[in-house]
Coordinates of C-alpha atoms and ligand atoms in Angstrom, one line a residue:
X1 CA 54.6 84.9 -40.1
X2 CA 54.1 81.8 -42.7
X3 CA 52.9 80.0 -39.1
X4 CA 50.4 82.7 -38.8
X5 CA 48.8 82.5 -42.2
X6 CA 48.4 78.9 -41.5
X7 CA 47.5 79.0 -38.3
X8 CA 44.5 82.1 -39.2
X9 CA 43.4 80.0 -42.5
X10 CA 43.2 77.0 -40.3
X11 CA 40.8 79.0 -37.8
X12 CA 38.9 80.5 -40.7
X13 CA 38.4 76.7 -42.0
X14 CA 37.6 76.1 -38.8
X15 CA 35.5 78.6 -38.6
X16 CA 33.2 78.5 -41.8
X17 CA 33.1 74.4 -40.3
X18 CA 31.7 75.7 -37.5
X19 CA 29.7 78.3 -38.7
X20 CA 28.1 76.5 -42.1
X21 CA 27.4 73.3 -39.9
X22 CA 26.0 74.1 -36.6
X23 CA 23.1 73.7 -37.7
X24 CA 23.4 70.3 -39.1
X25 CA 24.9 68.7 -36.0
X26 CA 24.2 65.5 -36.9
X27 CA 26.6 65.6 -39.5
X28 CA 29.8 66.4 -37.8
X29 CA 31.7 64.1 -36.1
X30 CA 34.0 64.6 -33.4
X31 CA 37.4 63.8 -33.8
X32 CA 36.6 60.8 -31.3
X33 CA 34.7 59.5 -33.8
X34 CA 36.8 59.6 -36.8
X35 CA 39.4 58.0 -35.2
X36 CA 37.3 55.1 -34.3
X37 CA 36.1 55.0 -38.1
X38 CA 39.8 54.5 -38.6
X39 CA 40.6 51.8 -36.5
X40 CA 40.8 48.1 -37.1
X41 CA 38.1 46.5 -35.3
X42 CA 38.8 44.0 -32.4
X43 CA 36.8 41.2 -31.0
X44 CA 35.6 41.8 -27.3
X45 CA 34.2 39.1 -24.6
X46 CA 31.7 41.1 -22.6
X47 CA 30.6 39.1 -19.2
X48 CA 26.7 39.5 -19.4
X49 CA 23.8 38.7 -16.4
X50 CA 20.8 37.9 -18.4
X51 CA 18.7 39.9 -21.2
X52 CA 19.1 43.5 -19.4
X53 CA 22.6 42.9 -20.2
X54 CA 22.3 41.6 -23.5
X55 CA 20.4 44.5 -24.5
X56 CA 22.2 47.0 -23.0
X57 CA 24.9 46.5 -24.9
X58 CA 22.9 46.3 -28.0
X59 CA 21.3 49.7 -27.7
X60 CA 24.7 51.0 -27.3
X61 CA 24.9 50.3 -30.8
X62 CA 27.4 47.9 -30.6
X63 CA 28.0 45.1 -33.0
X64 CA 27.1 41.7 -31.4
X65 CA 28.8 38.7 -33.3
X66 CA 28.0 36.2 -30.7
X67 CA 25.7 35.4 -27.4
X68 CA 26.6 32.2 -25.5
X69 CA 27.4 31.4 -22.4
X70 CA 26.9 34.4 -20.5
X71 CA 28.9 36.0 -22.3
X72 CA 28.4 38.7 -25.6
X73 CA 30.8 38.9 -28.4
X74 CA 31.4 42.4 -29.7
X75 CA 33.2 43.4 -33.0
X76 CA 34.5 46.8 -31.6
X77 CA 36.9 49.6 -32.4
X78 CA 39.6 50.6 -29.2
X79 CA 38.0 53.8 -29.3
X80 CA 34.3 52.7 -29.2
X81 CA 35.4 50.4 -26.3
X82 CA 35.4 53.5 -23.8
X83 CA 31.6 53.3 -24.0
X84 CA 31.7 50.1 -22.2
X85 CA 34.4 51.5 -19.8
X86 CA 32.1 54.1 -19.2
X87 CA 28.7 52.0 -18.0
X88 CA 31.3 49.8 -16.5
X89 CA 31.2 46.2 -17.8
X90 CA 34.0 44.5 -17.8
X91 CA 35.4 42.2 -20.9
X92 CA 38.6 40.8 -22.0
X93 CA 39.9 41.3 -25.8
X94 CA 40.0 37.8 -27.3
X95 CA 41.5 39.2 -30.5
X96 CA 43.3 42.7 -31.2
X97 CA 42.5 42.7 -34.6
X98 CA 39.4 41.1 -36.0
X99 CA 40.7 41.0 -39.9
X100 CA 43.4 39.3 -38.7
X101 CA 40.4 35.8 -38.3
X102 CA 40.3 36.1 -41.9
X103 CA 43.8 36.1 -42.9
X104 CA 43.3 33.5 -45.0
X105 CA 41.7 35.9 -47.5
X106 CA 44.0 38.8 -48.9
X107 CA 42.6 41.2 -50.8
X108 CA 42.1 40.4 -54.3
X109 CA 43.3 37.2 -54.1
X110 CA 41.2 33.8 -54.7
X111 CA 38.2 33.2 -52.6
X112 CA 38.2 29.3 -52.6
X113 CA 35.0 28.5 -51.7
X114 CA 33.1 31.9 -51.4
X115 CA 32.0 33.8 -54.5
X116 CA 32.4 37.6 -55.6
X117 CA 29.4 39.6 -56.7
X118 CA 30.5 39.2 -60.1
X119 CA 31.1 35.8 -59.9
X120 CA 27.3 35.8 -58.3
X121 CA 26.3 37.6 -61.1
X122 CA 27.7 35.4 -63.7
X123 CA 26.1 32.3 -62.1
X124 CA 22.7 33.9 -62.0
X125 CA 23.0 34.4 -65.9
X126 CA 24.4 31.3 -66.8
X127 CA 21.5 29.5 -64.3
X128 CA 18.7 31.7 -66.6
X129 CA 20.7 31.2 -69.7
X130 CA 20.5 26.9 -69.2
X131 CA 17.5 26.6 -67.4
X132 CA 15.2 29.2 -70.0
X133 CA 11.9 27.4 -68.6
X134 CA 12.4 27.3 -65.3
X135 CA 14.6 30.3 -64.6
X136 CA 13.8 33.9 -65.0
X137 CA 17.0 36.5 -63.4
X138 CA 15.0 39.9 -62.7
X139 CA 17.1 43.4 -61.6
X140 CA 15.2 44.0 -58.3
X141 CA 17.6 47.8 -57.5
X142 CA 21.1 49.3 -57.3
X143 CA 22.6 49.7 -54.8
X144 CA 24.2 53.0 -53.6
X145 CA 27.3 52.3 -55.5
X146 CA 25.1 51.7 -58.7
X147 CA 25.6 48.0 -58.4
X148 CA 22.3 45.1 -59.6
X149 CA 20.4 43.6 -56.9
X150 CA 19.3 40.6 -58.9
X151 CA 16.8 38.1 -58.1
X152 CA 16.5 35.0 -60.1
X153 CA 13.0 33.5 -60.0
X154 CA 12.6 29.6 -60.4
X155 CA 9.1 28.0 -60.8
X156 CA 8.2 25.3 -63.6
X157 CA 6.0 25.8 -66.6
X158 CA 3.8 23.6 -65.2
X159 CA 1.0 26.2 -63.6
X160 CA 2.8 28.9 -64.7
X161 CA 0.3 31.9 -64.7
X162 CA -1.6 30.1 -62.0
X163 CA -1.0 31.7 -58.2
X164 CA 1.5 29.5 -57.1
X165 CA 2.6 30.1 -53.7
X166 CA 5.5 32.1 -53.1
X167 CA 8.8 32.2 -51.1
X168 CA 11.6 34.1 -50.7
X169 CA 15.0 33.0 -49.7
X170 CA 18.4 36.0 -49.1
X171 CA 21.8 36.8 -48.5
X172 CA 24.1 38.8 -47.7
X173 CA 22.8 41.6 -45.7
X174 CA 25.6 41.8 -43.9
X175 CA 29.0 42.4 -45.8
X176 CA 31.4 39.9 -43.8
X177 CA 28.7 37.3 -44.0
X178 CA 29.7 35.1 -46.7
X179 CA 28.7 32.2 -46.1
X180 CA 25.1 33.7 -47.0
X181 CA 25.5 34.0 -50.3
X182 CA 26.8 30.2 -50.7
X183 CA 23.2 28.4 -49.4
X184 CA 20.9 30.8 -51.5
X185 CA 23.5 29.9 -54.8
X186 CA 23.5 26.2 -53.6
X187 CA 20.0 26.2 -53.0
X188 CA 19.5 27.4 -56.9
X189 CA 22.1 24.5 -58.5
X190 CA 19.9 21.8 -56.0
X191 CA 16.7 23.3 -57.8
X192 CA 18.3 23.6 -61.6
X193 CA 20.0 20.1 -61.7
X194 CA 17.7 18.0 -60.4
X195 CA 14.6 19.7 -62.0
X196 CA 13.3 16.9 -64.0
X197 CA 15.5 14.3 -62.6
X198 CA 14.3 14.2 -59.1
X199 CA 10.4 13.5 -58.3
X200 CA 10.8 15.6 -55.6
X201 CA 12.6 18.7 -56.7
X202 CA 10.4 19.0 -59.6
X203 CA 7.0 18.8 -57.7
X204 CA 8.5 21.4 -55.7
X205 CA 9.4 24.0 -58.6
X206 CA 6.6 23.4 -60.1
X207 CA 4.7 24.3 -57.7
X208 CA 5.6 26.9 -55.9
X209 CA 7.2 30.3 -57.0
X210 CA 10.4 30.8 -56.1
X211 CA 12.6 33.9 -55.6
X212 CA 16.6 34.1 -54.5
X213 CA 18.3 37.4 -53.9
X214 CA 22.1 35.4 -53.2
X215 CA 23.3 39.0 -52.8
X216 CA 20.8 41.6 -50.8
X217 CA 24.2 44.2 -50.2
X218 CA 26.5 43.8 -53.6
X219 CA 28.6 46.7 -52.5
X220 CA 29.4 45.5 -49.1
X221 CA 30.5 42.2 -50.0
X222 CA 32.7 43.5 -52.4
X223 CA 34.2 45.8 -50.1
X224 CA 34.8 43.2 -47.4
X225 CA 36.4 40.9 -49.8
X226 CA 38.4 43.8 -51.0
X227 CA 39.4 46.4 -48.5
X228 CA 37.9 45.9 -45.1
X229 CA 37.3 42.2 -44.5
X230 CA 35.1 42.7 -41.3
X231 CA 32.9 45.2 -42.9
X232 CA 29.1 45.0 -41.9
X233 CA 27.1 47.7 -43.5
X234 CA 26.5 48.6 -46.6
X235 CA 28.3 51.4 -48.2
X236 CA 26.3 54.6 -48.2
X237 CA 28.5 57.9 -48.1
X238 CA 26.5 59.5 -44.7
X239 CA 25.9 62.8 -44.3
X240 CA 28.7 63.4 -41.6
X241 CA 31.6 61.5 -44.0
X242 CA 31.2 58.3 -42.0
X243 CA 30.4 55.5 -44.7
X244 CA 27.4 52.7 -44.0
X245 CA 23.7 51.7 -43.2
X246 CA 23.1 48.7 -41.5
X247 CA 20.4 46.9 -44.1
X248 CA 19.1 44.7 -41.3
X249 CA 18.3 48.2 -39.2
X250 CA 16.2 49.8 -42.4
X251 CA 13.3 47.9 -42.6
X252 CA 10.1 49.5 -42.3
X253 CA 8.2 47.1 -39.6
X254 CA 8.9 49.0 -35.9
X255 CA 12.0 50.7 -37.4
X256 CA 14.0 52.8 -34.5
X257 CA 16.8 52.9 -32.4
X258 CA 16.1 49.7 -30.0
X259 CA 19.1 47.9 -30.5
X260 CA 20.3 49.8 -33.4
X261 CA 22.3 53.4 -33.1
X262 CA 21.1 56.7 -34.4
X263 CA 24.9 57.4 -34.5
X264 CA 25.5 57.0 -38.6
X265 CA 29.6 56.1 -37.7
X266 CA 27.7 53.3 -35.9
X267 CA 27.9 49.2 -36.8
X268 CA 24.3 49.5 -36.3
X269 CA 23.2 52.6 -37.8
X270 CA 19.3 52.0 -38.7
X271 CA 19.7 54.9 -41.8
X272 CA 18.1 58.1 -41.6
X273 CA 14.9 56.8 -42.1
X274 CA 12.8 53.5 -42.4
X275 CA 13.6 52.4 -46.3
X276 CA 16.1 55.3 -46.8
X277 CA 18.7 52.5 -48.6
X278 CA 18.1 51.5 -52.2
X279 CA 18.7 47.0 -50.8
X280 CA 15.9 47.4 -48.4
X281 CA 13.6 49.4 -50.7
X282 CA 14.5 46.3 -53.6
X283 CA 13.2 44.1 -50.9
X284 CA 9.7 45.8 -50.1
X285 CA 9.2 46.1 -53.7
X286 CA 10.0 42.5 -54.1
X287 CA 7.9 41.8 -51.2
X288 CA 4.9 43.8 -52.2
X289 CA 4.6 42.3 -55.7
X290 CA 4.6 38.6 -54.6
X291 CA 3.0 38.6 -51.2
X292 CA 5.7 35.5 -49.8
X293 CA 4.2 33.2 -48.0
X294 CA 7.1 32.7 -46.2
X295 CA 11.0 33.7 -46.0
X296 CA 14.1 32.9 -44.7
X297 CA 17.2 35.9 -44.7
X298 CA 20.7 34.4 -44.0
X299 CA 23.5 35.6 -41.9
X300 CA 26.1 34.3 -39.6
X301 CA 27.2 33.2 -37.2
X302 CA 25.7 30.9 -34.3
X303 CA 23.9 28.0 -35.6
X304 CA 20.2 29.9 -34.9
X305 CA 17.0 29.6 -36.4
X306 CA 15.3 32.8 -35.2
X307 CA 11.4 33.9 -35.8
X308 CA 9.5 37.0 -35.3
X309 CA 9.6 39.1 -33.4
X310 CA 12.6 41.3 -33.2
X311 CA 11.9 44.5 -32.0
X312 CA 10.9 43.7 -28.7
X313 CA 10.6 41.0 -26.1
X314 CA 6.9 41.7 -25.5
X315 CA 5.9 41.9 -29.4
X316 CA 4.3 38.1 -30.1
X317 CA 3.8 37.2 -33.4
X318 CA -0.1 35.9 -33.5
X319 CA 1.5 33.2 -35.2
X320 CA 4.2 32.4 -33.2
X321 CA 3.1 28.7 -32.0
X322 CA 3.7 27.7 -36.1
X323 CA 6.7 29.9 -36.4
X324 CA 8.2 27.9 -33.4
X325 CA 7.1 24.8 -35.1
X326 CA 8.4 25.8 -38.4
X327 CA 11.7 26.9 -36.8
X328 CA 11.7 23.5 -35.1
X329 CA 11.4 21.4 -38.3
X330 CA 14.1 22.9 -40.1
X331 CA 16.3 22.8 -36.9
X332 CA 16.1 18.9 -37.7
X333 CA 18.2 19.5 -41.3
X334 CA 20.8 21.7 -40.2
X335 CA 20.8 20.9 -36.2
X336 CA 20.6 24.4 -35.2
X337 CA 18.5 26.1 -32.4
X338 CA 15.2 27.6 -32.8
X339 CA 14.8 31.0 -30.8
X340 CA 12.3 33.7 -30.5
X341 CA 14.8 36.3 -32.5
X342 CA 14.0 38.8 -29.5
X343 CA 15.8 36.7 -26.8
X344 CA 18.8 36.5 -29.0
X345 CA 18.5 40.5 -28.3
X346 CA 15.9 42.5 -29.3
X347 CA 16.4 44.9 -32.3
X348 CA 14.6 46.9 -34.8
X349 CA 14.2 47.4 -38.3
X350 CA 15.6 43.8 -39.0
X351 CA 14.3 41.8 -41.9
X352 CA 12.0 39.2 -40.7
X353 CA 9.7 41.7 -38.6
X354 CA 8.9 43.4 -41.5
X355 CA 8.4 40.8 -43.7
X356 CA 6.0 38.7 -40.9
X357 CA 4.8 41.9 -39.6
X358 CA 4.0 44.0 -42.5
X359 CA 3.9 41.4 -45.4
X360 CA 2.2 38.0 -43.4
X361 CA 5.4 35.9 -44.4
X362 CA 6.4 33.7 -42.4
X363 CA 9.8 34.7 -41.9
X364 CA 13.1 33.3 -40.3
X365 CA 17.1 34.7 -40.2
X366 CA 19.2 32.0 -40.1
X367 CA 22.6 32.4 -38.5
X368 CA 24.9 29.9 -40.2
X369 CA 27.9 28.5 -39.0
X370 CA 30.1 29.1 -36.3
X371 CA 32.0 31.9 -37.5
X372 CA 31.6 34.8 -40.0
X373 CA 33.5 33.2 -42.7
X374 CA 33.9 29.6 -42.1
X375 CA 36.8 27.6 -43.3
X376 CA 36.3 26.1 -47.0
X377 CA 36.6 22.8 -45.6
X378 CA 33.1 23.4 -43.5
X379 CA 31.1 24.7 -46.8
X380 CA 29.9 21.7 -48.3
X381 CA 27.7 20.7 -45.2
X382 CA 26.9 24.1 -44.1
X383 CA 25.3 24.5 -47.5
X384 CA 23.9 20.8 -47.8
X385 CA 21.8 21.4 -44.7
X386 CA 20.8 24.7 -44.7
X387 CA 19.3 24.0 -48.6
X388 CA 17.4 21.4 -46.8
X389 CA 16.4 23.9 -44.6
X390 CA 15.5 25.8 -47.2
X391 CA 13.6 23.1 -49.2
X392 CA 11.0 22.1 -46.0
X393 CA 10.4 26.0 -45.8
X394 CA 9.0 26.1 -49.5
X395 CA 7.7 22.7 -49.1
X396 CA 5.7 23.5 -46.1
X397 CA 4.3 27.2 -47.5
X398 CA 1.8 24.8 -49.4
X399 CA -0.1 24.1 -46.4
X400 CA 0.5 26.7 -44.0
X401 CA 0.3 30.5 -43.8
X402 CA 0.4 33.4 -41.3
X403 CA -2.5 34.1 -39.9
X404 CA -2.2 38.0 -41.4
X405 CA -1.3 36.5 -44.9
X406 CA -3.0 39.0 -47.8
X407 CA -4.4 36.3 -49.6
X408 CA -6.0 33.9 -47.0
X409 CA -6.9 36.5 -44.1
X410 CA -9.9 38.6 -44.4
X411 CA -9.5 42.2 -45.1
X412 CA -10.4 42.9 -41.3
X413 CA -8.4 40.7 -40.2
X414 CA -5.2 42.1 -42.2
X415 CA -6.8 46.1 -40.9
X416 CA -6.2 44.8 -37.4
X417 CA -3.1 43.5 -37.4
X418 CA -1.3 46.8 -38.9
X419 CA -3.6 48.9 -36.3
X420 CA -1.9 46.8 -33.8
X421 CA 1.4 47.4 -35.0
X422 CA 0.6 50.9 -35.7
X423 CA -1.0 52.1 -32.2
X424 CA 1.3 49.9 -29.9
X425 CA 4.2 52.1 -30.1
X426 CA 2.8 55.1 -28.3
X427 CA 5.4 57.6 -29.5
X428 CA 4.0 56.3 -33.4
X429 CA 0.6 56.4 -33.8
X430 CA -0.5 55.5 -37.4
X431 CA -3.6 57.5 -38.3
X432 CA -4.1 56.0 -41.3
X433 CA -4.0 52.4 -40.2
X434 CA -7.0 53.3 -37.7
X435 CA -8.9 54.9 -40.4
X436 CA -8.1 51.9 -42.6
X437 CA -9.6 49.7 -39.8
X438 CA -12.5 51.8 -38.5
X439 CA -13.4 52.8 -42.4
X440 CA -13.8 48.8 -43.0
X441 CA -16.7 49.2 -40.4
X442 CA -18.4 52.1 -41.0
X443 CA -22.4 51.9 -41.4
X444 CA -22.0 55.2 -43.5
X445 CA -19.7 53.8 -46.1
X446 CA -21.7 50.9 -46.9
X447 CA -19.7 48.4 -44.7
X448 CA -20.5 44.6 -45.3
X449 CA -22.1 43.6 -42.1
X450 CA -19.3 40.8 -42.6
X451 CA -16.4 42.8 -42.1
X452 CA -18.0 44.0 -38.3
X453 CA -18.7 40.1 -37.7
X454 CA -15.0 39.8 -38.4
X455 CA -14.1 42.5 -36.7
X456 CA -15.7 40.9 -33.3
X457 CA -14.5 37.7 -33.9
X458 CA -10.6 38.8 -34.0
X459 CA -11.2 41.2 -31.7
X460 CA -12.3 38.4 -29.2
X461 CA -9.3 35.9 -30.2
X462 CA -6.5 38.8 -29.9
X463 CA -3.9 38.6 -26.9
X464 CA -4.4 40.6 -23.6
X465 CA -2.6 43.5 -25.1
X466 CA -3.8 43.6 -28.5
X467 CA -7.1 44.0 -26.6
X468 CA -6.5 46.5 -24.7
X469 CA -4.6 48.6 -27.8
X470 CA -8.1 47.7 -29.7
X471 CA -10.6 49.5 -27.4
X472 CA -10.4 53.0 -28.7
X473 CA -11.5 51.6 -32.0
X474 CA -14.4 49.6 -30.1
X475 CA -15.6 52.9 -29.2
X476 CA -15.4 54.7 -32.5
X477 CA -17.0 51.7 -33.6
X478 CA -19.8 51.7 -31.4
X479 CA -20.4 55.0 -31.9
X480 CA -20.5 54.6 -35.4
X481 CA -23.1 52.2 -35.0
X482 CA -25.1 54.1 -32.2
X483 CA -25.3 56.9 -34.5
X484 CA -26.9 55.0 -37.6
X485 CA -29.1 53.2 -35.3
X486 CA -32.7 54.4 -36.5
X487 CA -31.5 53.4 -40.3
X488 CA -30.5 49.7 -39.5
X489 CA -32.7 48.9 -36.7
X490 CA -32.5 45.5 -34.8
X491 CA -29.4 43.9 -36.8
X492 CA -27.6 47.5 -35.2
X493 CA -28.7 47.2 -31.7
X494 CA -27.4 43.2 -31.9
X495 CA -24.2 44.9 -32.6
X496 CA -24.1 47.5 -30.5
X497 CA -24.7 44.9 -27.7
X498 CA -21.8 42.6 -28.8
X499 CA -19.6 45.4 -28.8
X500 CA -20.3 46.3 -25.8
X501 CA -19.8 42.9 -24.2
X502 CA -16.4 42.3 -25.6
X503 CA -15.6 45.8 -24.0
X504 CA -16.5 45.3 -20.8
X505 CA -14.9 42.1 -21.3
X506 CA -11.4 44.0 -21.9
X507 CA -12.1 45.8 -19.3
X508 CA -12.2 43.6 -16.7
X509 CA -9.1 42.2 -17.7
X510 CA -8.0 45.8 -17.6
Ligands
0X9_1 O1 22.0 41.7 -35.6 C1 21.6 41.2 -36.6 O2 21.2 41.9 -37.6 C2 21.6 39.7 -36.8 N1 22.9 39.1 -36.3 S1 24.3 39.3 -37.1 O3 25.4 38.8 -36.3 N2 24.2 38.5 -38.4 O4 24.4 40.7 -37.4 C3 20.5 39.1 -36.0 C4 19.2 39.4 -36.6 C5 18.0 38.9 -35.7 N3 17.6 40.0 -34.8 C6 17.7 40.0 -33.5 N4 18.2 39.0 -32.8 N5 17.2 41.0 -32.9
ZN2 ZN1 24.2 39.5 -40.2

């Protein structure tokens, strides 16, 4: 009888379960899954042929640590594995359990080299506290557990108030990362002791405007360096009880699920929407208000220099020759290797493709090291270099910028490249970026006659493919034009005439 009553309250449970969520499927999880959410995590060599591969597995939503010789390292749970069993690969487990890599850090215990958030925190105050003139510490967001996302800004007094140009250098996306924390807080002791005592250093705070956010995901590094050492996300309670956005799966820039998992239980999970997690949004904001020249977000592990763009093999950045060559010169501090960060594997909603794509900053992810958490022995150079790294980048921002920057590109020129973003993902046309573009040109609103001279120069020095995504507009354009013709006479019919050549220009390449 009492096996009854429990048995019919566990159906009527089960039931209401049922009943109250069916229609929020995405929120339950089958048991398969909440067993994987339990499990340690083990690290998996998966035998890969080429980029296919490589991506394959990355859309799977797996966790990729590692892609070297033919091979891709997974951080995976038993239970998650059966995905792989299931498409056939096959792979070999190089290590049961994964925490076991970083047994060297018990909970709560010290963290020899590495830094806690609140140790972060207490540098960041003490570096703003010393250094009043140069160093200004600024609350950027919370994160989900109500934690600070600070930012300390460095520039000298010298031009202060005058547009300096800006850069931005992060950590600690990822929650296992840290390593990234320890350049971005060795970068700022480089800038704060040697301010005044080395030519260099000085010239270099003083002119430029400088912004480090040592910490991007406060709750997940406090979590990995007190419960789950081989967390990656950050620590958002989802919808269906499993815990975690990835933060370098949110940004707004081609967000989706190419090489990132709609699956919230998921290493990879991109968040229910573009900007949905309170780090990412501290970013844009961030990002918005200082228009970076350029930026460089770090991670580990694998000794990479990677440049835009992410989200796809076929997505060139317009200014991908200096990118390369920016990559390049930094790969001659810290000896790493510059890549395209698509041919790592492609992914979406990372960092750098929204702050190159969206923002014009030329942006890089560094993968430190050659491990998550390298021994404390390896610190000292990994952070020496990589602030060298760091110190070219803001050096070099002087001289160069993307071609898409806000404050050097022309207002047309800035219109086309978000069309292009906007209109070459078929499944999400942006409306308003068209309308942004084609309003830049219309007769009717009073257009500069500039802005269409632009207009027909970019249009002429685009790629193949931004060409081709560009001719609907042509047309609007023309017919704009065609239409005011009897108000603006000759100068129109000029026009007309030059848009008309550069379409039958696309479309012979057509
Ligand atoms: O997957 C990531 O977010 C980065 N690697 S990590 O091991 N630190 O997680 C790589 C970011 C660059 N993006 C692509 N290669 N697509
Ligand atoms: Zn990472």
């Amino acid at each position: 009888m009492k096996k009854l009553g429990f048995l019919s309250l566990g159906a009527a449970v089960l039931f209401s379960f049922v009943s109250f969520n069916s229609s929020f499927a995405a929120e339950s999880r089958t048991i398969e899954q909440i067993r994987a959410a339990s499990e340690n995590p083990m690290i998996v060599k998966v035998p890969a042929e080429g980029k296919k591969q490589v991506a394959d597995i990355a859309n799977m939503g797996f966790d990729i640590a590692e892609v070297k010789n033919g091979a891709v390292t997974i951080i995976v749970t038993k239970t998650n594995l059966k995905k792989l069993d299931k498409r056939g690969y096959k792979y070999t487990v190089t290590n049961p359990d994964a925490n076991s890599l970083l047994n060297r850090f018990r909970a709560g215990t010290t963290l020899g080299k590495y830094h806690s958030y609140e140790q972060v925190q207490q540098i960041l105050k003490d570096a703003e506290a010393n250094n009043p003139t140069i160093c200004k510490l600024n609350v950027i967001g919370k994160s989900f557990e109500g934690r600070d996302i600070y930012a300390l800004n460095i520039t000298g007094n010298i031009g202060r108030g005058q547009k300096k140009p800006a850069g931005l250098i992060m950590g600690l996306h990822h929650s296992r990362e840290w390593i990234s924390v320890e350049v971005p807080l060795a970068l700022i002791n480089e800038l704060i002791t040697k301010y005044q005592k080395d030519k260099d250093i000085t010239k270099l705070v003083d002119g430029r405007d400088i912004w480090i956010v040592p910490v991007v995901n406060p709750d997940g590094l406090t979590y990995s360096q007190t419960k789950s050492k081989m967390w990656r996300k950050n620590r958002r309670l989802n919808p269906d009880k499993s815990y975690g956005v990835d933060p370098n799966r949110n940004y707004g820039y081609e967000w989706g699920n190419v090489g990132s998992s709609d699956y919230m239980g998921d290493d990879t999970y991109h968040g229910t929407k573009a900007f949905s997690e309170p780090c990412t949004q501290a970013i844009k904001k961030l990002a918005e208000e200082h228009k970076f020249v350029g930026d460089i977000t770090f991670h580990s592990y694998s000794e990479l220099i990677l440049y835009p763009y992410s989200y796809a093999y076929e997505a060139h950045a317009r200014d991908e020759k200096l990118l390369a060559q920016l990559a390049g010169e930094m790969a001659k501090f810290n000896g790493y290797t510059p890549e395209k960060s698509s041919d790592l594997y492609p992914s979406m909603g990372d960092t750098d493709d929204f702050m190159y794509g969206a923002c014009g900053s030329l942006s890089f992810t560094i993968e430190l090291a050659s491990s998550f958490i390298p021994a404390d022995s390896e610190v000292p150079k990994i952070c020496a270099d990589n602030v060298k790294a760091c110190l070219h980048l803001l050096d070099k921002i002087g001289e160069v910028h993307a071609s898409t920057h806000p404050d050097y590109a022309s207002k047309t020129a800035v219109a086309i490249s978000r069309y292009i973003y906007a209109a070459g993902v078929s499944d999400r046309k942006d409306v308003d970026a068209k309308n942004e573009l084609v309003n830049l040109l219309n007769p009717a609103n009073d257009a500069d006659a500039a802005n269409l001279e632009e207009f027909i120069t970019e249009v002429a020095k685009s790629d193949q493919n931004s060409k081709q995504l560009l001719l609907p507009v042509l047309k609007e354009v023309k017919n704009m034009y065609m239409n005011s013709i009897l108000d603006k006479g000759g100068n129109t019919r000029q026009t007309i005439r030059k848009i008309e050549k550069l379409q039958s220009e696309i479309g012979q390449i057509e």
